[in-house]
Amino acid sequence: MSPSTLSPIAFPDVALPESARQLRTEVRAFLDEERARGTVLGRPDSWLAGWDRDFSHRLAEHGWVAMALPTQYGGAGRGFLERYVVIEELLAAGAPVSAHWVSDRQAGPSILQHGTEEQRRFFLPRIAAGQCFFSIGMSEKSSGSDLASVGTRAERTAGGWRLTGTKMWTGGAHVNDYAIVLARTEEAQDRHAGLSQFIVDLRAPGVRIEPIRLMSGEHRFNAFHLEGVEVPDDMLLGQQGDGWQQVTGELAFERSGPERYLSTFPLLVSLLRELEQRTATAEQLTQIGILTARLHSVRRLSLGVAAALDAGASPDTQAALVKDLGTRLEGTLIDTVRSVLPTPADPHATPGSHAELLAFALLHSPGYTLRGGTNEILRGIITRGLEQNR
């Protein structure tokens, strides 16, 4: 039964292009070389925790960064479905892709859609070459799920704008080059009006980065302070006042990809390797089978969103559903792994061992259903989408 028969939200039944098979073979060969190099370590949450500028550059040399961007801007012009194959293989392998992640996933497409020609010609070739890395400047202390309440202000100056405020949970701001920042440029009765986006140099005067450490002690996120940061007019992204529409358009890219159900996949691979060394019971195999079926189902939904993006649609509701189902599945995967093979999680165990990977996944797990929009907010989006399709 096609997913589209189960809900008014249509997910097309997607078949990957024939070129994807050869592409998948090429990516796997590349990953084998990287494993031999010692850069691909099969770790969970690699799109957040695996920051490696050199790896991103080598990936770009194969044309696998910014694949969906047009060739005239340095991209490969290959579409979202072929990009999907590459991303799927990288995440399943636990490759260190976080350096270029936001640039590839949403900054590049957003600049392509809303940017000026000068912005496109400056940023997009650098993104595609794995030489320019972006962060997201959306959330604030009291404006996470309620993004329209952002307090960051952009005031007009003679040569552009002065930005003041603090963004929270800004991944990679301490190592990346730029951030796309959502700020209020004018007061409006409708809170969704009067917002605009800016491209901010993370090394500009007035930018201050303060670490926010995870429970594991890792430094991945930051408080990103804008203390009177001067931004020239030509770094306004899109039209003044269109920030809300632009941001919500980005969310289909952010919420629907393979990272929303594959963050913990390397832990499942680790479990299967452990079971190879012993005789699995029927109950263990049943639990793994159920989990695999759920992974396959969410994958089909995610592929449907990629196909819609390829067709130029804005599948915001479908993307929200993928993230809700996928991120809950990531937590279920951890629980299933612990049930199938009870193993004490130990962050101090040998790196790459099952016990150490389990501890790593557990320490990251609180963020799975929070980042990119909480599941509660996503269900509101899904409900509104269902009502509109009745």
Short mmCIF file of C-alpha atoms in Angstrom, two decimals:
data_model
loop_
_atom_site.label_atom_id
_atom_site.label_comp_id
_atom_site.label_asym_id
_atom_site.label_seq_id
_atom_site.Cartn_x
_atom_site.Cartn_y
_atom_site.Cartn_z
CA MET A 1 0.00 0.00 0.00
CA SER A 2 1.35 3.41 -0.93
CA PRO A 3 1.82 5.90 1.95
CA SER A 4 -0.40 8.32 0.04
CA THR A 5 -3.43 6.05 0.63
CA LEU A 6 -3.05 6.32 4.40
CA SER A 7 -3.39 10.07 4.83
CA PRO A 8 -4.59 13.25 3.09
CA ILE A 9 -0.89 14.25 3.17
CA ALA A 10 0.41 12.77 -0.08
CA PHE A 11 3.81 11.09 -0.15
CA PRO A 12 4.56 10.00 -3.73
CA ASP A 13 5.82 6.47 -4.21
CA VAL A 14 9.40 7.22 -5.21
CA ALA A 15 11.81 5.15 -7.24
CA LEU A 16 15.41 6.35 -7.23
CA PRO A 17 16.91 7.11 -10.65
CA GLU A 18 19.02 4.40 -12.26
CA SER A 19 22.07 6.65 -11.93
CA ALA A 20 21.73 6.34 -8.15
CA ARG A 21 22.97 2.74 -8.16
CA GLN A 22 26.32 3.66 -9.71
CA LEU A 23 26.54 6.73 -7.51
CA ARG A 24 26.01 4.61 -4.40
CA THR A 25 28.84 2.30 -5.49
CA GLU A 26 31.16 5.27 -5.98
CA VAL A 27 30.33 6.73 -2.56
CA ARG A 28 30.93 3.39 -0.84
CA ALA A 29 34.33 3.09 -2.52
CA PHE A 30 35.19 6.61 -1.32
CA LEU A 31 34.10 5.70 2.22
CA ASP A 32 36.30 2.60 2.17
CA GLU A 33 39.26 4.83 1.33
CA GLU A 34 38.33 7.21 4.14
CA ARG A 35 38.06 4.34 6.63
CA ALA A 36 41.58 3.31 5.67
CA ARG A 37 42.61 6.93 6.25
CA GLY A 38 41.01 6.81 9.71
CA THR A 39 38.45 9.58 9.17
CA VAL A 40 35.22 7.52 9.01
CA LEU A 41 34.73 6.00 12.44
CA GLY A 42 31.13 4.79 12.30
CA ARG A 43 29.90 7.15 15.01
CA PRO A 44 26.29 8.14 15.73
CA ASP A 45 25.13 11.72 15.13
CA SER A 46 28.00 12.37 12.72
CA TRP A 47 26.15 15.23 10.99
CA LEU A 48 26.30 17.13 14.28
CA ALA A 49 29.44 15.83 15.96
CA GLY A 50 31.77 15.02 13.06
CA TRP A 51 33.38 18.33 12.04
CA ASP A 52 36.26 17.78 9.60
CA ARG A 53 37.07 20.55 7.09
CA ASP A 54 39.49 18.36 5.11
CA PHE A 55 36.95 15.55 4.76
CA SER A 56 34.36 18.04 3.47
CA HIS A 57 36.88 19.34 0.96
CA ARG A 58 37.68 15.83 -0.32
CA LEU A 59 33.98 15.08 -0.62
CA ALA A 60 33.53 18.28 -2.62
CA GLU A 61 36.31 17.25 -4.99
CA HIS A 62 34.04 14.35 -6.04
CA GLY A 63 31.17 16.78 -6.62
CA TRP A 64 29.23 15.51 -3.60
CA VAL A 65 28.75 18.79 -1.74
CA ALA A 66 25.98 21.11 -3.01
CA MET A 67 25.03 18.44 -5.53
CA ALA A 68 21.61 19.96 -6.18
CA LEU A 69 22.96 23.44 -6.98
CA PRO A 70 23.15 24.43 -10.67
CA THR A 71 26.47 23.91 -12.44
CA GLN A 72 26.69 27.64 -13.22
CA TYR A 73 27.23 28.23 -9.49
CA GLY A 74 29.68 25.38 -8.97
CA GLY A 75 27.14 22.70 -8.06
CA ALA A 76 26.65 19.34 -9.75
CA GLY A 77 23.08 19.97 -10.92
CA ARG A 78 22.13 16.42 -9.95
CA GLY A 79 18.93 16.96 -7.98
CA PHE A 80 17.75 16.11 -4.48
CA LEU A 81 17.22 12.38 -5.05
CA GLU A 82 20.81 11.77 -6.09
CA ARG A 83 21.97 13.97 -3.21
CA TYR A 84 19.81 11.79 -0.98
CA VAL A 85 21.78 8.68 -1.95
CA VAL A 86 25.09 10.34 -1.04
CA ILE A 87 23.79 11.68 2.28
CA GLU A 88 22.26 8.32 3.16
CA GLU A 89 25.55 6.49 2.62
CA LEU A 90 27.55 9.08 4.56
CA LEU A 91 25.24 9.00 7.57
CA ALA A 92 24.94 5.22 7.61
CA ALA A 93 28.73 5.06 7.70
CA GLY A 94 28.98 7.69 10.45
CA ALA A 95 31.13 9.96 8.28
CA PRO A 96 32.24 13.39 9.64
CA VAL A 97 29.98 15.67 7.57
CA SER A 98 29.05 18.43 10.02
CA ALA A 99 31.46 21.06 8.65
CA HIS A 100 29.55 21.46 5.38
CA TRP A 101 26.19 20.17 6.63
CA VAL A 102 24.19 23.39 7.00
CA SER A 103 25.80 24.98 3.93
CA ASP A 104 24.84 22.00 1.79
CA ARG A 105 21.44 21.29 3.30
CA GLN A 106 19.86 24.72 3.56
CA ALA A 107 22.18 27.76 3.30
CA GLY A 108 23.07 26.99 -0.32
CA PRO A 109 19.48 26.33 -1.47
CA SER A 110 18.27 29.40 0.44
CA ILE A 111 20.87 31.68 -1.16
CA LEU A 112 20.04 30.17 -4.55
CA GLN A 113 16.33 30.90 -4.09
CA HIS A 114 16.42 34.25 -2.30
CA GLY A 115 19.89 35.70 -2.78
CA THR A 116 21.06 38.36 -5.17
CA GLU A 117 23.13 37.35 -8.18
CA GLU A 118 26.22 38.72 -6.43
CA GLN A 119 25.51 36.61 -3.36
CA ARG A 120 25.00 33.51 -5.49
CA ARG A 121 28.24 34.00 -7.38
CA PHE A 122 30.23 34.68 -4.22
CA PHE A 123 28.90 32.04 -1.83
CA LEU A 124 27.62 29.11 -3.87
CA PRO A 125 30.88 28.11 -5.64
CA ARG A 126 32.68 28.27 -2.28
CA ILE A 127 30.02 26.10 -0.66
CA ALA A 128 30.24 23.57 -3.48
CA ALA A 129 34.04 23.47 -3.14
CA GLY A 130 33.80 22.65 0.56
CA GLN A 131 35.45 25.94 1.47
CA CYS A 132 32.63 27.96 3.05
CA PHE A 133 30.68 26.74 6.07
CA PHE A 134 27.46 28.15 7.54
CA SER A 135 25.59 28.08 10.84
CA ILE A 136 21.90 28.72 11.54
CA GLY A 137 21.01 31.85 13.51
CA MET A 138 17.34 31.27 14.34
CA SER A 139 16.62 30.13 17.91
CA GLU A 140 16.89 32.38 20.95
CA LYS A 141 16.50 31.85 24.68
CA SER A 142 12.75 32.47 24.62
CA SER A 143 12.24 31.91 20.90
CA GLY A 144 12.83 28.30 20.00
CA SER A 145 9.52 26.75 19.03
CA ASP A 146 7.94 30.24 19.04
CA LEU A 147 10.36 31.55 16.45
CA ALA A 148 8.25 34.58 15.54
CA SER A 149 9.04 36.10 18.94
CA VAL A 150 12.76 36.60 18.15
CA GLY A 151 14.30 39.51 20.01
CA THR A 152 17.35 40.10 17.79
CA ARG A 153 17.00 43.54 16.17
CA ALA A 154 18.39 44.95 12.96
CA GLU A 155 18.52 48.75 12.86
CA ARG A 156 19.14 50.79 9.74
CA THR A 157 22.53 52.52 9.39
CA ALA A 158 24.06 54.63 6.64
CA GLY A 159 25.67 51.65 4.95
CA GLY A 160 23.40 48.81 5.98
CA TRP A 161 22.24 47.33 9.28
CA ARG A 162 23.34 47.04 12.91
CA LEU A 163 22.38 43.71 14.51
CA THR A 164 21.95 43.29 18.25
CA GLY A 165 20.78 40.19 20.11
CA THR A 166 21.73 36.67 21.09
CA LYS A 167 21.07 33.44 19.20
CA MET A 168 21.12 30.16 21.11
CA TRP A 169 22.05 26.62 20.10
CA THR A 170 24.02 27.90 17.11
CA GLY A 171 25.84 24.79 15.97
CA GLY A 172 29.42 25.24 14.75
CA ALA A 173 29.53 29.03 15.20
CA HIS A 174 32.98 28.67 16.78
CA VAL A 175 34.42 26.99 13.67
CA ASN A 176 32.22 28.02 10.73
CA ASP A 177 32.52 31.07 8.49
CA TYR A 178 29.04 32.63 8.26
CA ALA A 179 25.58 32.41 9.79
CA ILE A 180 22.18 33.21 8.31
CA VAL A 181 20.52 35.26 11.04
CA LEU A 182 16.81 35.96 11.48
CA ALA A 183 16.21 39.41 12.96
CA ARG A 184 13.38 41.87 13.36
CA THR A 185 13.74 44.84 11.02
CA GLU A 186 10.42 46.52 11.85
CA GLU A 187 7.58 46.27 14.35
CA ALA A 188 4.33 44.84 13.07
CA GLN A 189 0.98 43.84 14.52
CA ASP A 190 1.42 40.44 12.92
CA ARG A 191 4.50 38.95 14.62
CA HIS A 192 5.33 36.99 11.46
CA ALA A 193 5.79 40.24 9.54
CA GLY A 194 8.76 42.58 9.89
CA LEU A 195 11.38 39.81 10.01
CA SER A 196 14.38 39.61 7.69
CA GLN A 197 17.40 37.37 7.14
CA PHE A 198 21.04 38.48 7.03
CA ILE A 199 24.30 36.76 6.13
CA VAL A 200 26.66 37.50 9.02
CA ASP A 201 30.41 36.98 9.01
CA LEU A 202 31.19 35.00 12.17
CA ARG A 203 34.56 36.80 12.48
CA ALA A 204 33.08 40.29 12.22
CA PRO A 205 33.65 42.85 15.01
CA GLY A 206 30.90 42.58 17.59
CA VAL A 207 30.37 38.83 17.17
CA ARG A 208 31.01 36.93 20.40
CA ILE A 209 30.75 33.15 20.65
CA GLU A 210 30.05 31.49 24.00
CA PRO A 211 30.20 27.67 24.23
CA ILE A 212 27.17 25.59 25.23
CA ARG A 213 28.44 22.13 26.13
CA LEU A 214 26.50 18.90 25.79
CA MET A 215 26.13 16.42 28.66
CA SER A 216 29.10 14.59 27.16
CA GLY A 217 31.24 17.73 27.55
CA GLU A 218 31.44 18.25 23.78
CA HIS A 219 31.44 21.76 22.36
CA ARG A 220 29.04 21.64 19.42
CA PHE A 221 26.60 24.46 20.17
CA ASN A 222 26.99 28.09 21.14
CA ALA A 223 25.36 31.23 22.36
CA PHE A 224 26.01 33.56 19.43
CA HIS A 225 26.05 37.17 20.63
CA LEU A 226 25.60 40.01 18.14
CA GLU A 227 26.81 43.13 19.91
CA GLY A 228 26.16 45.90 17.42
CA VAL A 229 27.42 43.91 14.44
CA GLU A 230 27.55 46.00 11.27
CA VAL A 231 26.13 44.14 8.26
CA PRO A 232 26.32 45.79 4.82
CA ASP A 233 23.21 46.20 2.69
CA ASP A 234 24.38 43.56 0.23
CA MET A 235 24.24 40.91 2.98
CA LEU A 236 20.49 41.19 3.41
CA LEU A 237 19.20 37.82 2.19
CA GLY A 238 16.00 38.14 0.18
CA GLN A 239 13.56 41.00 0.61
CA GLN A 240 13.26 43.04 3.77
CA GLY A 241 10.28 41.74 5.75
CA ASP A 242 10.16 38.35 4.02
CA GLY A 243 12.18 36.56 6.67
CA TRP A 244 9.34 34.46 8.05
CA GLN A 245 8.37 33.05 4.65
CA GLN A 246 12.01 32.35 3.85
CA VAL A 247 12.69 30.61 7.16
CA THR A 248 9.63 28.38 6.97
CA GLY A 249 10.62 27.45 3.42
CA GLU A 250 14.03 26.33 4.72
CA LEU A 251 12.47 23.98 7.22
CA ALA A 252 11.49 21.43 4.57
CA PHE A 253 15.21 21.01 3.88
CA GLU A 254 16.07 20.90 7.59
CA ARG A 255 13.40 18.49 8.77
CA SER A 256 13.01 15.83 6.12
CA GLY A 257 16.42 14.40 5.25
CA PRO A 258 18.00 11.06 6.20
CA GLU A 259 19.61 12.66 9.25
CA ARG A 260 16.17 12.66 10.89
CA TYR A 261 16.16 8.87 11.17
CA LEU A 262 19.78 7.78 10.62
CA SER A 263 21.53 9.63 13.47
CA THR A 264 21.64 6.43 15.54
CA PHE A 265 21.96 3.97 12.64
CA PRO A 266 25.69 3.27 13.30
CA LEU A 267 24.63 1.91 16.70
CA LEU A 268 22.41 -0.63 14.94
CA VAL A 269 25.37 -1.61 12.75
CA SER A 270 27.44 -2.06 15.91
CA LEU A 271 24.72 -4.28 17.40
CA LEU A 272 24.63 -6.51 14.31
CA ARG A 273 28.40 -6.91 14.46
CA GLU A 274 28.14 -7.94 18.10
CA LEU A 275 25.45 -10.50 17.26
CA GLU A 276 27.62 -11.99 14.51
CA GLN A 277 29.81 -13.31 17.31
CA ARG A 278 26.98 -15.22 19.02
CA THR A 279 23.75 -17.03 18.18
CA ALA A 280 20.85 -14.60 18.08
CA THR A 281 17.54 -15.73 19.54
CA ALA A 282 14.24 -15.58 17.68
CA GLU A 283 13.10 -12.77 19.97
CA GLN A 284 16.22 -10.72 19.23
CA LEU A 285 15.78 -11.19 15.49
CA THR A 286 12.11 -10.22 15.74
CA GLN A 287 12.94 -6.95 17.50
CA ILE A 288 15.58 -6.13 14.89
CA GLY A 289 13.14 -7.00 12.10
CA ILE A 290 10.45 -4.67 13.47
CA LEU A 291 13.00 -1.88 13.83
CA THR A 292 14.26 -2.41 10.27
CA ALA A 293 10.71 -2.28 8.91
CA ARG A 294 10.12 1.04 10.67
CA LEU A 295 13.38 2.42 9.29
CA HIS A 296 12.33 1.40 5.79
CA SER A 297 8.93 3.06 6.19
CA VAL A 298 10.35 6.38 7.38
CA ARG A 299 12.91 6.24 4.60
CA ARG A 300 10.11 5.99 2.02
CA LEU A 301 8.44 9.06 3.48
CA SER A 302 11.72 10.97 3.49
CA LEU A 303 12.36 10.02 -0.14
CA GLY A 304 8.93 11.39 -0.99
CA VAL A 305 9.92 14.79 0.39
CA ALA A 306 13.16 14.72 -1.63
CA ALA A 307 11.10 14.00 -4.76
CA ALA A 308 8.78 16.90 -3.96
CA LEU A 309 11.77 19.23 -3.53
CA ASP A 310 13.11 18.01 -6.86
CA ALA A 311 9.78 18.98 -8.40
CA GLY A 312 10.01 22.48 -6.93
CA ALA A 313 7.31 21.97 -4.29
CA SER A 314 7.38 23.13 -0.65
CA PRO A 315 6.40 20.00 1.32
CA ASP A 316 6.47 21.61 4.77
CA THR A 317 3.78 19.38 6.29
CA GLN A 318 5.32 16.18 4.93
CA ALA A 319 8.72 17.27 6.23
CA ALA A 320 7.26 17.83 9.70
CA LEU A 321 5.80 14.32 9.66
CA VAL A 322 9.13 12.79 8.63
CA LYS A 323 10.92 14.54 11.47
CA ASP A 324 8.31 13.58 14.06
CA LEU A 325 8.37 9.90 13.07
CA GLY A 326 12.09 9.77 12.37
CA THR A 327 13.41 11.38 15.52
CA ARG A 328 11.17 9.25 17.72
CA LEU A 329 12.47 6.22 15.84
CA GLU A 330 16.05 7.27 16.65
CA GLY A 331 15.24 7.03 20.35
CA THR A 332 13.43 3.72 19.83
CA LEU A 333 16.52 2.37 18.08
CA ILE A 334 18.62 3.01 21.20
CA ASP A 335 16.01 1.33 23.41
CA THR A 336 15.82 -1.66 21.07
CA VAL A 337 19.59 -2.05 20.96
CA ARG A 338 19.71 -2.06 24.77
CA SER A 339 16.87 -4.59 24.93
CA VAL A 340 18.36 -6.94 22.35
CA LEU A 341 21.84 -6.87 23.86
CA PRO A 342 21.95 -5.48 27.41
CA THR A 343 25.33 -3.78 27.62
CA PRO A 344 26.45 -1.16 30.16
CA ALA A 345 26.97 2.16 28.38
CA ASP A 346 30.49 3.37 29.08
CA PRO A 347 31.79 6.66 27.65
CA HIS A 348 35.29 5.67 28.79
CA ALA A 349 35.32 2.31 26.99
CA THR A 350 37.53 1.74 23.96
CA PRO A 351 36.59 4.31 21.27
CA GLY A 352 34.37 2.65 18.68
CA SER A 353 33.40 -0.24 20.97
CA HIS A 354 29.71 -1.06 21.35
CA ALA A 355 29.66 0.19 24.96
CA GLU A 356 31.26 3.51 23.99
CA LEU A 357 28.98 4.07 20.96
CA LEU A 358 25.94 3.29 23.11
CA ALA A 359 27.02 5.87 25.69
CA PHE A 360 27.63 8.45 22.96
CA ALA A 361 24.17 7.88 21.45
CA LEU A 362 22.50 8.04 24.86
CA LEU A 363 24.18 11.32 25.79
CA HIS A 364 23.05 12.85 22.49
CA SER A 365 19.52 11.42 22.62
CA PRO A 366 17.76 14.31 24.46
CA GLY A 367 18.33 16.50 21.41
CA TYR A 368 16.83 14.17 18.81
CA THR A 369 13.23 15.36 19.25
CA LEU A 370 14.19 18.98 20.05
CA ARG A 371 16.54 20.23 17.33
CA GLY A 372 14.91 21.49 14.17
CA GLY A 373 11.59 22.00 15.99
CA THR A 374 10.11 20.07 18.90
CA ASN A 375 7.80 17.19 18.09
CA GLU A 376 4.92 18.98 19.82
CA ILE A 377 5.26 21.95 17.46
CA LEU A 378 5.63 19.62 14.48
CA ARG A 379 2.35 17.88 15.32
CA GLY A 380 0.63 21.25 15.22
CA ILE A 381 2.02 21.82 11.72
CA ILE A 382 0.88 18.35 10.67
CA THR A 383 -2.62 18.95 12.05
CA ARG A 384 -2.96 22.23 10.15
CA GLY A 385 -1.72 20.51 7.00
CA LEU A 386 -4.33 17.78 7.37
CA GLU A 387 -7.08 20.34 7.87
CA GLN A 388 -6.04 22.27 4.76
CA ASN A 389 -6.11 19.07 2.67
CA ARG A 390 -9.63 18.03 3.72
#
